[in-house]
């Protein structure tokens, strides 16, 4: 599945030319710090290219990591129960839209989701690192911040009104 998502072309993935143009522009102009958006994604691309590998390998790597983190999430969400069922549900809903087309957000959501689960399960340092890596991969996962803050302050039970306020605050971020 990762190879299928990684072998991209303009005919298959509409974002392909946009990604290549953006990333090659950053690489050729040495403008990493000018492109503050999604620094981990850009940094990983630059590292892969510096090692002499192709764009295809980079996209395969991103898709592979995304699938791995979705599997880790599925395995940890109910302590190993229903792992394959949960993974199937996630992939059937998000594989085409995230792992195949919007690869940055696919990996970012996987990283952040695993980070939040690990943080909840008292692996706070690793959970925080994965959540921050998700933000570095695609800034949109910052919308998970209210959940992260609730976990950070160990807030387990909230009224419906408080939950509604948190959801509204998340939409404003």
XYZ file of C-alpha atoms in Angstrom:
173
model
C 0.000 0.000 0.000
C 2.865 2.373 0.782
C 4.477 1.725 -2.594
C 1.169 2.287 -4.344
C 0.790 5.640 -2.572
C 4.442 6.515 -3.085
C 4.588 5.929 -6.820
C 2.879 9.099 -7.821
C 2.395 10.886 -11.083
C 0.471 13.966 -12.186
C -2.173 11.700 -13.735
C -2.823 9.836 -10.488
C -2.278 12.376 -7.714
C -3.388 15.946 -8.410
C -1.029 17.366 -5.765
C 2.057 15.697 -7.225
C 3.281 18.647 -9.301
C 2.520 21.055 -6.457
C 4.592 18.992 -4.016
C 7.491 18.579 -6.428
C 7.521 22.254 -7.395
C 7.336 23.425 -3.790
C 9.948 21.008 -2.443
C 12.397 21.432 -5.319
C 12.007 25.208 -4.996
C 12.991 25.002 -1.339
C 15.892 22.699 -2.172
C 17.264 24.720 -5.091
C 16.883 28.116 -3.449
C 18.194 27.036 -0.038
C 15.074 28.614 1.432
C 14.330 26.114 4.208
C 13.993 28.875 6.794
C 11.873 30.980 4.435
C 9.408 28.093 4.212
C 8.499 27.814 7.883
C 5.367 25.860 6.945
C 5.688 22.154 7.726
C 9.409 22.141 8.631
C 9.632 18.427 9.431
C 8.157 17.455 6.063
C 10.536 19.771 4.200
C 13.496 18.682 6.352
C 12.795 15.013 5.666
C 12.589 15.730 1.942
C 15.908 17.594 2.015
C 17.552 14.744 3.952
C 16.283 12.116 1.491
C 17.454 14.182 -1.485
C 20.825 14.872 0.177
C 21.333 11.122 0.496
C 20.811 10.874 -3.264
C 17.402 9.206 -3.285
C 14.512 10.022 -5.602
C 11.194 11.758 -5.088
C 9.463 8.394 -5.432
C 11.419 6.984 -2.495
C 10.538 10.053 -0.423
C 6.816 9.669 -1.133
C 7.012 5.922 -0.428
C 8.758 6.668 2.880
C 6.076 9.179 3.901
C 3.285 6.744 2.969
C 5.034 3.866 4.776
C 5.494 5.927 7.957
C 1.872 7.039 7.776
C 0.661 3.444 7.552
C 2.976 2.382 10.395
C 1.678 5.097 12.715
C -1.928 4.258 11.847
C -1.167 0.636 12.724
C 0.472 1.658 16.022
C -2.585 3.783 16.814
C -4.917 0.870 16.012
C -2.877 -1.473 18.192
C -2.816 0.890 21.174
C -6.270 2.457 21.174
C -8.067 -0.514 22.777
C -4.981 -2.264 24.189
C -4.633 -4.541 21.181
C -8.281 -5.561 20.905
C -9.925 -5.046 17.532
C -6.601 -3.871 16.050
C -7.199 -5.040 12.503
C -10.811 -3.880 12.533
C -9.825 -0.393 13.644
C -6.980 -0.281 11.128
C -9.369 -1.353 8.375
C -11.833 1.381 9.357
C -9.100 4.032 9.375
C -7.655 2.944 6.043
C -11.014 2.530 4.349
C -11.940 6.065 5.361
C -8.627 7.907 4.968
C -6.234 5.953 2.716
C -7.204 7.621 -0.562
C -7.659 11.133 0.816
C -4.650 11.189 3.169
C -2.057 8.567 2.312
C -2.588 8.770 -1.412
C -3.277 12.455 -2.064
C -2.592 14.655 0.982
C 0.435 12.799 2.248
C 1.608 15.449 4.701
C -1.610 15.448 6.677
C -1.825 11.648 6.515
C 1.462 11.262 8.356
C 0.790 14.227 10.645
C -2.524 12.793 11.853
C -0.909 9.399 12.427
C 1.949 10.918 14.441
C -0.339 13.162 16.476
C -2.901 10.457 17.172
C -0.254 8.043 18.435
C 1.260 10.881 20.458
C -2.045 11.621 22.169
C -2.661 7.935 22.929
C 0.840 7.522 24.383
C 0.436 10.725 26.402
C -2.863 9.383 27.765
C -1.168 6.098 28.678
C 1.422 7.960 30.814
C 4.192 7.914 28.217
C 4.221 11.692 28.317
C 7.667 12.432 26.842
C 7.222 10.140 23.845
C 3.622 11.273 23.390
C 4.643 14.934 23.431
C 7.487 14.316 20.984
C 5.184 12.512 18.544
C 2.510 15.195 18.846
C 5.067 17.940 18.159
C 6.447 15.904 15.245
C 2.916 15.765 13.849
C 2.644 19.549 14.084
C 6.030 19.830 12.365
C 4.799 17.570 9.576
C 1.563 19.523 8.971
C 0.405 22.478 11.013
C -3.281 21.516 10.758
C -2.995 18.946 13.563
C -2.622 21.821 16.007
C -6.410 21.522 16.155
C -5.787 18.579 18.538
C -4.327 21.031 21.082
C -7.431 21.171 23.311
C -7.252 17.391 23.728
C -3.526 17.595 24.451
C -4.123 20.339 27.036
C -6.856 18.284 28.698
C -4.501 15.323 28.925
C -1.638 17.516 30.138
C -3.717 18.843 33.044
C -5.272 15.400 33.639
C -8.797 16.624 32.979
C -10.835 13.444 32.567
C -14.426 14.494 33.210
C -16.042 17.614 31.812
C -19.570 18.886 31.590
C -21.246 19.090 28.214
C -20.978 22.872 28.326
C -17.217 22.696 28.933
C -16.807 20.195 26.091
C -18.790 22.470 23.764
C -16.535 25.412 24.696
C -13.426 23.338 24.021
C -14.757 22.250 20.637
C -15.576 25.835 19.709
C -12.107 26.930 20.836
C -10.552 24.195 18.679
C -12.385 25.511 15.637
C -11.012 28.995 16.283
C -7.352 27.882 16.332
